[in-house]
GROMACS .gro file of C-alpha atoms in nm:
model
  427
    1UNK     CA    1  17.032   6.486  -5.411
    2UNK     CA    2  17.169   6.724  -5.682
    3UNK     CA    3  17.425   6.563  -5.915
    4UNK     CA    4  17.704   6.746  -6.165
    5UNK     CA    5  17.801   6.488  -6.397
    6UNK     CA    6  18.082   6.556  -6.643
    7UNK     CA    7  18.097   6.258  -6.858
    8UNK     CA    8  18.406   6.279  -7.012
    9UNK     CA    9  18.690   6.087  -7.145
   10UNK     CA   10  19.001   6.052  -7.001
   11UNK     CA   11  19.226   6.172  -7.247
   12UNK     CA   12  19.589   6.164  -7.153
   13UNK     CA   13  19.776   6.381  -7.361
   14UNK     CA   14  20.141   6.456  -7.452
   15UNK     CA   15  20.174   6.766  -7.246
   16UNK     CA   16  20.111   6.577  -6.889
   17UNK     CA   17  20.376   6.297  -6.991
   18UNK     CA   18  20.630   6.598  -6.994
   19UNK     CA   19  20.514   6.782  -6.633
   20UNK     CA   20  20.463   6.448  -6.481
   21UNK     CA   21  20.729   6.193  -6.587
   22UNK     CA   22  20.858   6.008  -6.843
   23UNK     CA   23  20.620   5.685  -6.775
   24UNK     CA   24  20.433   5.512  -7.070
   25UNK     CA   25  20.070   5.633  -7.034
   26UNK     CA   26  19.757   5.386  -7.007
   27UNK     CA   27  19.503   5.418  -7.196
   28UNK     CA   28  19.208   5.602  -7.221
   29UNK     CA   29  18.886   5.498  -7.092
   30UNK     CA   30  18.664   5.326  -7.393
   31UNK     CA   31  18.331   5.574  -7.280
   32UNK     CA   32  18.222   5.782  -7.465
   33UNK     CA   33  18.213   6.163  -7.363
   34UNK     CA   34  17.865   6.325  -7.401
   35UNK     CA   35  17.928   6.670  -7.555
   36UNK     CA   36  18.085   6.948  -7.372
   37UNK     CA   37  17.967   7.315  -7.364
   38UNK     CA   38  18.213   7.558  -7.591
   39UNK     CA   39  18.516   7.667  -7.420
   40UNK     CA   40  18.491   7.367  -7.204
   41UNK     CA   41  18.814   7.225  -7.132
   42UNK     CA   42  18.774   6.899  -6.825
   43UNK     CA   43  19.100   6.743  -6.965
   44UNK     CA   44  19.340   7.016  -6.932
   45UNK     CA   45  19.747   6.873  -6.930
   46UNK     CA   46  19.615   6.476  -6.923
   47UNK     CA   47  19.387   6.600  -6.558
   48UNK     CA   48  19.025   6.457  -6.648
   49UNK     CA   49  18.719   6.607  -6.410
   50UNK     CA   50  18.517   6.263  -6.411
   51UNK     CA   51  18.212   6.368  -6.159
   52UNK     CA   52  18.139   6.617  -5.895
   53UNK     CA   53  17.886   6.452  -5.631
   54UNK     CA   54  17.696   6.747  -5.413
   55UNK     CA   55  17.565   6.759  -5.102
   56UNK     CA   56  17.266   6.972  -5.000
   57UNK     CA   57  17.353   7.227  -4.751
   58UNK     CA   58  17.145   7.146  -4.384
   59UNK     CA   59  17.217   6.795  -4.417
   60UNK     CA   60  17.256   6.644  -4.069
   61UNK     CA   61  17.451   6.315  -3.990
   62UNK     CA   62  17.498   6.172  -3.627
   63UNK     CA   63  17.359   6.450  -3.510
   64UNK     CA   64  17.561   6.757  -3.610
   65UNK     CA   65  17.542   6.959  -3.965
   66UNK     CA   66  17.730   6.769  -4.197
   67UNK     CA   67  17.966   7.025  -4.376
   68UNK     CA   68  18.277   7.253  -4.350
   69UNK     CA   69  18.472   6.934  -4.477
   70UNK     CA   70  18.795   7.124  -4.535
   71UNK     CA   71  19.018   6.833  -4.525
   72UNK     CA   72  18.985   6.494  -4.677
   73UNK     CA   73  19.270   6.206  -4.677
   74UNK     CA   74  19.234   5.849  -4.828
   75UNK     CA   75  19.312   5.504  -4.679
   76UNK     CA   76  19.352   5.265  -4.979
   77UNK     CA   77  19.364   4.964  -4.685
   78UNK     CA   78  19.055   5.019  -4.607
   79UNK     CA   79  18.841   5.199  -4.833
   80UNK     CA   80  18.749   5.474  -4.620
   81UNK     CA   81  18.824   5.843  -4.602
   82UNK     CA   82  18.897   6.068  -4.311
   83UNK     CA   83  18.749   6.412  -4.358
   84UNK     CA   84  18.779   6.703  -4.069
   85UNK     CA   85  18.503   6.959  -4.030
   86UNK     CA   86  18.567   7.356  -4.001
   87UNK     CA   87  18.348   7.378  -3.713
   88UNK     CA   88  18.536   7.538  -3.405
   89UNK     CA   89  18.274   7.379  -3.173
   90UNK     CA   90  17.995   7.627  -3.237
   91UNK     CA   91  17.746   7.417  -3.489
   92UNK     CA   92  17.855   7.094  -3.317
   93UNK     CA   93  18.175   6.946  -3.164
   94UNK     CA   94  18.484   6.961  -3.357
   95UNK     CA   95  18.468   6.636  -3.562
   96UNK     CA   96  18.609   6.422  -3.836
   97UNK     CA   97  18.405   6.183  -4.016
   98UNK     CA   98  18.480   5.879  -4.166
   99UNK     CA   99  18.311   5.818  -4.525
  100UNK     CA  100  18.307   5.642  -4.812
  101UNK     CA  101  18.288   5.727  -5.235
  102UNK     CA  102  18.175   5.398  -5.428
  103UNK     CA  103  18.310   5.431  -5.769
  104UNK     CA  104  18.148   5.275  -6.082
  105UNK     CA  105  18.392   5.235  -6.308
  106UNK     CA  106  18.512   5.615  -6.359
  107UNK     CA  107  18.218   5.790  -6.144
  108UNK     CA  108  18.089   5.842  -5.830
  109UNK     CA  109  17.813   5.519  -5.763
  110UNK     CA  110  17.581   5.694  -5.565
  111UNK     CA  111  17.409   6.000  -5.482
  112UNK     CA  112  17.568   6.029  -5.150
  113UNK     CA  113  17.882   5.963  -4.941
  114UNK     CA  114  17.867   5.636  -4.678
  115UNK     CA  115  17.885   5.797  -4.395
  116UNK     CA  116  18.053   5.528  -4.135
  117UNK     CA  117  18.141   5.756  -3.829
  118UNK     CA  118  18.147   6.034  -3.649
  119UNK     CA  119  18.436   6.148  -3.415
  120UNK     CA  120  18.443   6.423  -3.194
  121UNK     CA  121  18.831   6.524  -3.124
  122UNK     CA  122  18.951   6.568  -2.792
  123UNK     CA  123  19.140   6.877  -2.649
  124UNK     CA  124  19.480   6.845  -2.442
  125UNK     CA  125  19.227   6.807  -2.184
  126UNK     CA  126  19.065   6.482  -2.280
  127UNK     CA  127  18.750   6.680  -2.288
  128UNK     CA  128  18.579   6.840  -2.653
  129UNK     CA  129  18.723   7.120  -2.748
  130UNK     CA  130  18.516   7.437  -2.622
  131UNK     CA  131  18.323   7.685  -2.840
  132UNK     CA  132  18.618   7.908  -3.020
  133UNK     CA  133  18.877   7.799  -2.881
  134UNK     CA  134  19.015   7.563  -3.231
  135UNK     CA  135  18.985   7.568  -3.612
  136UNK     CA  136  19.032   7.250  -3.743
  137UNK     CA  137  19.162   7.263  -4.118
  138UNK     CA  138  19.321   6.986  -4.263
  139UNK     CA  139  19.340   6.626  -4.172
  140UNK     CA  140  19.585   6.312  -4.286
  141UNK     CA  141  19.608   5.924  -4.175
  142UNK     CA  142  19.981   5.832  -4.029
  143UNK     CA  143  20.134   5.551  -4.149
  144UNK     CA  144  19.998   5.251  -3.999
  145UNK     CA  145  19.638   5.403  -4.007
  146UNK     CA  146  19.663   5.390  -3.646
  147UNK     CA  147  19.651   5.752  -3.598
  148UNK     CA  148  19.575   6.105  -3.729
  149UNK     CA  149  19.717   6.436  -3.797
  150UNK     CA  150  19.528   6.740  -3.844
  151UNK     CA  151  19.602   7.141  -3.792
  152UNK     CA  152  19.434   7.394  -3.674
  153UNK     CA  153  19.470   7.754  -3.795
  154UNK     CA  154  19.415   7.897  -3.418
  155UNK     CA  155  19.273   8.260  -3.410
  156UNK     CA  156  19.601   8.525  -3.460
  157UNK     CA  157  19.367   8.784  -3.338
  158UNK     CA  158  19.312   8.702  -3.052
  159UNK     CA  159  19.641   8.531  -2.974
  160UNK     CA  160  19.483   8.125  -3.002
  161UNK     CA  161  19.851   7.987  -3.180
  162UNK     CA  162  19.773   7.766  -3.498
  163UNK     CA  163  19.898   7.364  -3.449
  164UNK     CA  164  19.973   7.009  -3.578
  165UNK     CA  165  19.837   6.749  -3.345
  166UNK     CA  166  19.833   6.379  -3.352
  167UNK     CA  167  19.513   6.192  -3.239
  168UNK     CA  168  19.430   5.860  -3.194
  169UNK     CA  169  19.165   5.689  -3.426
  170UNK     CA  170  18.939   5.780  -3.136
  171UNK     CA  171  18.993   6.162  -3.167
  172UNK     CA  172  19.237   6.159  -2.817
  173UNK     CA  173  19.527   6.391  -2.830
  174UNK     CA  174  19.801   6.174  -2.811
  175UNK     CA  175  20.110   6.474  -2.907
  176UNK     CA  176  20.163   6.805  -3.044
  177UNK     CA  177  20.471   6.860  -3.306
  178UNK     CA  178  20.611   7.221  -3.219
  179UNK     CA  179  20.586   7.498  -3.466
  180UNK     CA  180  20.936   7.728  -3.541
  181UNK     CA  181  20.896   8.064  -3.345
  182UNK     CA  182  20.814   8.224  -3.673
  183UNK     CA  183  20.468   8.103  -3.638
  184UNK     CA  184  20.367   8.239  -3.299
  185UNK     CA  185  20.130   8.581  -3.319
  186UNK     CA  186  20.260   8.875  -3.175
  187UNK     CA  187  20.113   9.184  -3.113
  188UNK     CA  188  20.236   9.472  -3.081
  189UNK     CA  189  20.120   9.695  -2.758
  190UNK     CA  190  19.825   9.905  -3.002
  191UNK     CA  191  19.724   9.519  -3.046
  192UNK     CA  192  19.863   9.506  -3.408
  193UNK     CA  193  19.975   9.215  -3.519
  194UNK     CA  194  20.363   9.194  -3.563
  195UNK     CA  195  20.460   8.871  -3.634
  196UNK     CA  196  20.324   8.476  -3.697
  197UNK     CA  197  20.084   8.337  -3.898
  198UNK     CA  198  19.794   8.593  -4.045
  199UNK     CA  199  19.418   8.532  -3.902
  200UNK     CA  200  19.257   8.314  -4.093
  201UNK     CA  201  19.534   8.248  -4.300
  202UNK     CA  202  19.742   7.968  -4.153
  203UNK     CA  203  19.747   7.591  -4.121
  204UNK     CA  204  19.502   7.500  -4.435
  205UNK     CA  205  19.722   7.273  -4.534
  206UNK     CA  206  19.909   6.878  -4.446
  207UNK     CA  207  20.010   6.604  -4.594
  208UNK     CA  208  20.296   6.344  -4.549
  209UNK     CA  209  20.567   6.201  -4.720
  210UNK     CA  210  20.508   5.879  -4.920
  211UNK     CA  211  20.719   5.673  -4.663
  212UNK     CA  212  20.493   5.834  -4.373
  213UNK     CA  213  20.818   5.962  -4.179
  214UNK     CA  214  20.746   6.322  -4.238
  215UNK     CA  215  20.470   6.567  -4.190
  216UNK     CA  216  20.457   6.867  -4.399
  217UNK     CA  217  20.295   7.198  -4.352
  218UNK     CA  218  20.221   7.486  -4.567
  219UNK     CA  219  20.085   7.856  -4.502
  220UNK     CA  220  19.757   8.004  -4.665
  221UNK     CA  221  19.974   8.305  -4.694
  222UNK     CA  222  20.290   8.477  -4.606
  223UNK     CA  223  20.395   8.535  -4.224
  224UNK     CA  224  20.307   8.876  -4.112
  225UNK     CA  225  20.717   8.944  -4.155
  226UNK     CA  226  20.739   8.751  -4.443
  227UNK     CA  227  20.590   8.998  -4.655
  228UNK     CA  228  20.175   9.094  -4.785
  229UNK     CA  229  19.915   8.887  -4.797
  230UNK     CA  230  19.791   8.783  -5.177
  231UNK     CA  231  19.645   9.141  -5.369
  232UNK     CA  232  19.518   9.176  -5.722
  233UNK     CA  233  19.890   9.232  -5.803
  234UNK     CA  234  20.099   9.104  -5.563
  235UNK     CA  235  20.223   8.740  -5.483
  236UNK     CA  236  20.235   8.629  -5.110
  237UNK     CA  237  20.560   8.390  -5.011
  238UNK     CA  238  20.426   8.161  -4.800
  239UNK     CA  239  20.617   7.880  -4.585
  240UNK     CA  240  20.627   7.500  -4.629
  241UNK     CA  241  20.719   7.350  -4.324
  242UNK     CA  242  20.916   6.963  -4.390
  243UNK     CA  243  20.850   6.811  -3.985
  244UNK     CA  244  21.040   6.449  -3.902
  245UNK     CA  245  20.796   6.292  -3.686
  246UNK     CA  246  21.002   6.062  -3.527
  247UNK     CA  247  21.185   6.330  -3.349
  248UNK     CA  248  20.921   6.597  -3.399
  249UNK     CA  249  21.140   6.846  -3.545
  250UNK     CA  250  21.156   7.069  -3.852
  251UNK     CA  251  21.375   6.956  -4.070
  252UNK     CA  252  21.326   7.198  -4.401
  253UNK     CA  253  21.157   7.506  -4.504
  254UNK     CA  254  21.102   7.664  -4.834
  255UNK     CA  255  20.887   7.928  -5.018
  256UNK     CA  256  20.682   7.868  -5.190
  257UNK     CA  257  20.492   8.218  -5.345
  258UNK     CA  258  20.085   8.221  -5.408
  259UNK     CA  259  19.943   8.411  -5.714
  260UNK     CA  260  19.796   8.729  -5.740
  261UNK     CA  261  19.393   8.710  -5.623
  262UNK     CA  262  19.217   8.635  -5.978
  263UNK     CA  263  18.914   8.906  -5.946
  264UNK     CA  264  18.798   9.232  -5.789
  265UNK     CA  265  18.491   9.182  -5.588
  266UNK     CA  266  18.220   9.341  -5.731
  267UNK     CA  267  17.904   9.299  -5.434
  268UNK     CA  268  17.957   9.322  -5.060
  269UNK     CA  269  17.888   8.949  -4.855
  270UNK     CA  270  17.520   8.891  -4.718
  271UNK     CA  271  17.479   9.012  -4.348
  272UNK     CA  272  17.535   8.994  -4.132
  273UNK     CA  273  17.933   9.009  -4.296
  274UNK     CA  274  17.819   9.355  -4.531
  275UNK     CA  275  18.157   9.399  -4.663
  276UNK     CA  276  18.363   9.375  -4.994
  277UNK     CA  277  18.620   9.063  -4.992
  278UNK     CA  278  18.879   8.922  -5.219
  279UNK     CA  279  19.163   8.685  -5.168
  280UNK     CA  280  19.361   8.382  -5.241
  281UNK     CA  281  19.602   8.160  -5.053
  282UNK     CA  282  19.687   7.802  -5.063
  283UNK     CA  283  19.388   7.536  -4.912
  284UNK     CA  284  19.530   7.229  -4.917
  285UNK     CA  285  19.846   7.043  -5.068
  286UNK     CA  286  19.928   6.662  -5.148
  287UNK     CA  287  20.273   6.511  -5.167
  288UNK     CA  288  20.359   6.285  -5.513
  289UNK     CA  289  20.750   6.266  -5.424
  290UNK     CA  290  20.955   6.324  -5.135
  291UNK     CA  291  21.027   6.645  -5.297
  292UNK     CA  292  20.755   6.754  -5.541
  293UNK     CA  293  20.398   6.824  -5.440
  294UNK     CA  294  20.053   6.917  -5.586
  295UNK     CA  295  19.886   7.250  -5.425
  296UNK     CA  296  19.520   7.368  -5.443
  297UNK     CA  297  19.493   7.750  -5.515
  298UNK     CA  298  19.208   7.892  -5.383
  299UNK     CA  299  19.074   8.272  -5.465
  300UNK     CA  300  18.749   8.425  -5.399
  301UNK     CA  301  18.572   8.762  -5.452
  302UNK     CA  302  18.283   8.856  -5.306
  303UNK     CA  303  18.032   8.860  -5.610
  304UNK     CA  304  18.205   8.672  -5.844
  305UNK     CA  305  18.294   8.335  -5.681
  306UNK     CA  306  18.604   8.084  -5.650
  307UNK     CA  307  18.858   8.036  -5.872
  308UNK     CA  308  19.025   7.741  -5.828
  309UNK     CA  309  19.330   7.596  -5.963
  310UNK     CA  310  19.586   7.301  -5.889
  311UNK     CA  311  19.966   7.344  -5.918
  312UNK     CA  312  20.269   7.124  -5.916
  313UNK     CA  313  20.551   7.257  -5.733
  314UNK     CA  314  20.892   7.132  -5.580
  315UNK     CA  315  21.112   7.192  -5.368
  316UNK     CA  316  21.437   7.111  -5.588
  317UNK     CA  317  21.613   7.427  -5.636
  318UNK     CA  318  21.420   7.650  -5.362
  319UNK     CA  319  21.639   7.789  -5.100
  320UNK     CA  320  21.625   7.648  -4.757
  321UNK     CA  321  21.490   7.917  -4.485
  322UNK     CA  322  21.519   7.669  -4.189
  323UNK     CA  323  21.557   7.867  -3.813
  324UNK     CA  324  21.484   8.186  -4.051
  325UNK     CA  325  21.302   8.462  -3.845
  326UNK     CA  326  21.187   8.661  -4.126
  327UNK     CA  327  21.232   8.581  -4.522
  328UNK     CA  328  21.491   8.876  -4.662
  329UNK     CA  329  21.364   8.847  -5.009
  330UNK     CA  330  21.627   8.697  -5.206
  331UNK     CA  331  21.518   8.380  -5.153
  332UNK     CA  332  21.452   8.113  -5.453
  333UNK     CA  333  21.052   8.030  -5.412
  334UNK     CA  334  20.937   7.667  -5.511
  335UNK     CA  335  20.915   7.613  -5.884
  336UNK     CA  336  20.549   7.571  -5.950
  337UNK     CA  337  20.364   7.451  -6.281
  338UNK     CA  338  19.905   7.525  -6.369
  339UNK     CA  339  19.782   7.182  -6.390
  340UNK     CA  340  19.406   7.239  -6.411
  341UNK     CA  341  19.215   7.507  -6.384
  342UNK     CA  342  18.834   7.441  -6.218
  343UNK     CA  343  18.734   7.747  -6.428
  344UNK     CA  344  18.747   7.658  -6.739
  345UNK     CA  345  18.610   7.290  -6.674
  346UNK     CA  346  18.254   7.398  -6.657
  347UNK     CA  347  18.179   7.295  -6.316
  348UNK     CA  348  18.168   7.543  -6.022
  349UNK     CA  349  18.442   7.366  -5.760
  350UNK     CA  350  18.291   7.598  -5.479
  351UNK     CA  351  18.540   7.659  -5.197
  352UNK     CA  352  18.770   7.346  -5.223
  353UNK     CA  353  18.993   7.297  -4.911
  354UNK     CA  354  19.052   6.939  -4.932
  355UNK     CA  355  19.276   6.697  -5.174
  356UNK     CA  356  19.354   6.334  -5.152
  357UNK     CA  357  19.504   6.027  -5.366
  358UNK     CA  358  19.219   5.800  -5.434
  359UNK     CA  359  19.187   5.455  -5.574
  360UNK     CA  360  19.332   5.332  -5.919
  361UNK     CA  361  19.104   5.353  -6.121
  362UNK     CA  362  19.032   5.063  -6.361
  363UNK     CA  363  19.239   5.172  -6.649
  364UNK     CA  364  19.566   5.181  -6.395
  365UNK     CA  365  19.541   5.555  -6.397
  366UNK     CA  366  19.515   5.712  -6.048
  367UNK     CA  367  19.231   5.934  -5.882
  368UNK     CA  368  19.242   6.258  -5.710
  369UNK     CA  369  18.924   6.370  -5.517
  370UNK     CA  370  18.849   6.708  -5.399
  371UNK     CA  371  18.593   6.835  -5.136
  372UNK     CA  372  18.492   7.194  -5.078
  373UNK     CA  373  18.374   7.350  -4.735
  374UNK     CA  374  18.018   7.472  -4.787
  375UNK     CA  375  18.109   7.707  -4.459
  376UNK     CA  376  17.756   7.558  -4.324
  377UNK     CA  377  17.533   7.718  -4.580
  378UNK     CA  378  17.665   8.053  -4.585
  379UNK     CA  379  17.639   8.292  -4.898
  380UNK     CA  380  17.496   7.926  -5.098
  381UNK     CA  381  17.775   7.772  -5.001
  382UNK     CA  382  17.745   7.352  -5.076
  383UNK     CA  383  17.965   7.027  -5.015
  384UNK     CA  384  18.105   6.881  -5.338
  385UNK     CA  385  18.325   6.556  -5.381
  386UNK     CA  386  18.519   6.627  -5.704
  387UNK     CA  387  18.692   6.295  -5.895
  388UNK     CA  388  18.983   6.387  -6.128
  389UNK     CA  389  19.177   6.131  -6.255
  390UNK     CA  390  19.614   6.173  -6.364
  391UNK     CA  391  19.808   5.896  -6.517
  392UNK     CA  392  19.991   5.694  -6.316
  393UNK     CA  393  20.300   5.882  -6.459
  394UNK     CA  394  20.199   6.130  -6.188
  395UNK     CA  395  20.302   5.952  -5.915
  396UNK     CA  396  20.667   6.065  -5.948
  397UNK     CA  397  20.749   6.418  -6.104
  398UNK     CA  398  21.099   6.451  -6.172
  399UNK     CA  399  21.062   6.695  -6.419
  400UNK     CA  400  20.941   7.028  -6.305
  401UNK     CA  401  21.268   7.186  -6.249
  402UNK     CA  402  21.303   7.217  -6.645
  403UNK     CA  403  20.917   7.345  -6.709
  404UNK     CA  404  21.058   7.677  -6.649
  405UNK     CA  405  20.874   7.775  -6.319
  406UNK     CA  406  20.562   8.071  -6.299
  407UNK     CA  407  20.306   7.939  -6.566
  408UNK     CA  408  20.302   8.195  -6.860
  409UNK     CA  409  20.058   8.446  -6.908
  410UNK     CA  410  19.901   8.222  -7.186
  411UNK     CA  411  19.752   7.970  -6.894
  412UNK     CA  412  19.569   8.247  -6.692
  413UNK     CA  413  19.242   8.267  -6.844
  414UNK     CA  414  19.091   8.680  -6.848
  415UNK     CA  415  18.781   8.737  -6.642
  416UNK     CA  416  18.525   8.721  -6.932
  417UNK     CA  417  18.743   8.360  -7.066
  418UNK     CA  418  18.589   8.217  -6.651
  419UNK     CA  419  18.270   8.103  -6.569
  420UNK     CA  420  18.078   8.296  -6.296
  421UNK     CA  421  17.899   8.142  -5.989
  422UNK     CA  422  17.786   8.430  -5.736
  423UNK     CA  423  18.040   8.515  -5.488
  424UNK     CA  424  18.066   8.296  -5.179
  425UNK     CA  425  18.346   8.359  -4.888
  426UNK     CA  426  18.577   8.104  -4.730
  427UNK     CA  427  18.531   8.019  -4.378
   0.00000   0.00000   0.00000
């Protein structure tokens, strides 16, 4: 199979001790880096790209295309990952597999994930879900590892309400934690919609506390009240959703406000799609803290590609907009800090929807990997396993309340400063 291998060092620098604590770094790794292209930048604030790992697109495991992995969560007891599939029961059943990444040393050890299992989730009925009728998105183990968590973004069009389920091991719907009102598409009588999550723009993203007590949700993009969807120059204030799941009730909500989309598009999508398409929103986000979290940033344009960048953000300071209908606008948004930018690494990250805490790594330092829906071979679209590594400073991010917020216009690289892969759309 195809292999992108960065080899570079894992410089931790000055700048990452101040965004992500106060810790004594570890050292670096003792490899040497082979020579990077000019402009390259994998180590950008102490974040090291160590490997990308690619899967062909039409690869088939169990029985059903292996791709639209758009959610990928780690289980350090056991070794494995859980990773959910896209598919809403039209290229196979709706799925999550369980895999594992081999590391040698500070790189992926083979040329292909372990695949260990297949399982197909179960509907309220007990029965598969039915073709169109879910959207699986992102996917987390509960404390305990006995269970599972996982969203779907629904279908606003056509009225299909996003969720957060929990299913057994064994993909059987064992509970559904309620979403605030807020959430729920309406339509007005022309068939507009009103209200609730955008199409296609919902549930991407889950993760949990570190103590496993809470489940926490995040929007792609605003609420249809809340205000616009991402533009070339607008920001969209999207929700995160803190959920105790002992009780099953929302406990906090804050906004937290996605960039401007990066590019214009500049070519229409393959058929049988034929149109122009551009946006951003938020794919996936990870918790460090009970308060701070990282988020993945994810913009397309039809022509030019992804853009893909990770932020910290946290909820210390950010207004509270529990039981809140609609946002009024003078709320504080989540403070939010560029950590790495896929862009300028040299590596096309392709459509990443999925983040996870990996395994320590041997110099103490911990890993993050990153896998990116391939949308089942559309517009060249391929799976990718991405392994960054942070120090282990970054397990506790006090600090971002006195980085000053927005990044400055300094970290936003210009159009010509980005590499260019041809445009590929999100799923």
């Amino acid at each position: 199979m195809p292999r992108h291998r960065p080899r570079a060092v894992l410089a931790l620098t000055t700048t990452v001790a101040a965004v992500l604590g106060s810790h004594a770094l570890t050292p670096a790794y003792a490899t040497g880096p082979a020579p990077e292209a000019a402009g390259t930048q994998r180590t950008q604030h102490g974040v090291t790209l160590l490997d990308t790992l690619t899967v062909p697109a039409g690869t088939t495991e169990f029985g059903m295309p292996f791709g639209g992995l758009s959610g990928i969560d780690y289980d350090p007891r056991t070794g494995e990952y859980a990773a959910i599939s896209d598919d809403r029961s039209e290229n196979g059943k709706a799925r999550f597999y369980t895999l594992r990444l081999p590391l040698d040393w500070a790189r992926f050890a083979g040329d292909k994930p372990v695949l260990d299992g297949l399982t197909v989730l179960a509907d309220t009925t007990g029965e598969p879900f039915t073709a169109k009728s879910v959207d699986p998105e992102a996917i987390r183990w509960t404390a305990g590892g006995d269970s599972l968590l996982w969203t779907s973004e629904g279908a606003s069009n056509s009225g299909q309400p996003a969720f957060v389920r929990e299913a057994s091991a064994s993909g059987a719907y064992l509970r559904e934690l309620p979403l605030p009102t807020a959430y729920a598409p309406v339509r007005s009588a022309s068939g507009t919609l009103t209200s609730g999550v955008r199409n296609n723009q919902a549930l991407e993203g889950l993760t949990l506390s570190p103590d496993g007590t809470k489940a926490v949700t995040i929007t792609e993009n605003a609420l249809v009240q809340d205000g616009p969807a991402a533009t070339l120059t607008t920001r969209s204030p999207s929700r995160l959703l803190v959920t105790d799941l002992r009780t099953g009730r929302p406990e906090a909500e804050y906004v937290y406000e996605v960039d401007p989309v990066s590019d214009a598009p500049t070519a229409p999508l393959p058929p049988p799609v034929n149109t122009y398409s551009a946006d951003r929103g938020v794919s996936e986000i990870l918790a460090i803290d009970e308060t701070d979290y990282l988020t993945v940033e994810r913009s397309f344009a039809s022509g030019v590609g992804f853009a893909i960048r990770l932020y910290w953000t946290s909820t210390l300071g950010a207004t509270d907009v529990g039981g809140e209908d609609a946002l009024s606008g003078t709320e504080t948004p989540m403070r939010k800090k560029l950590l790495y930018d896929f862009t300028l690494s040299g590596t096309d990250a392709d459509n990443v929807e999925g983040i996870t805490w990996g395994p320590t790594l041997p110099d103490g330092s911990r890993s993050l990997v990153l896998v990116s829906d391939d949308n089942f071979g559309f517009n060249g679209g391929v799976t990718k396993f991405h392994l960054l590594s942070v120090p282990a400073a970054g397990r506790t991010g006090r600090e971002l309340v006195d980085l000053g917020g927005q990044p400055s216009s300094k970290e936003r690289p210009s159009q010509s400063e980005r590499s260019r892969t041809p445009g590929r759309a999100k799923k």
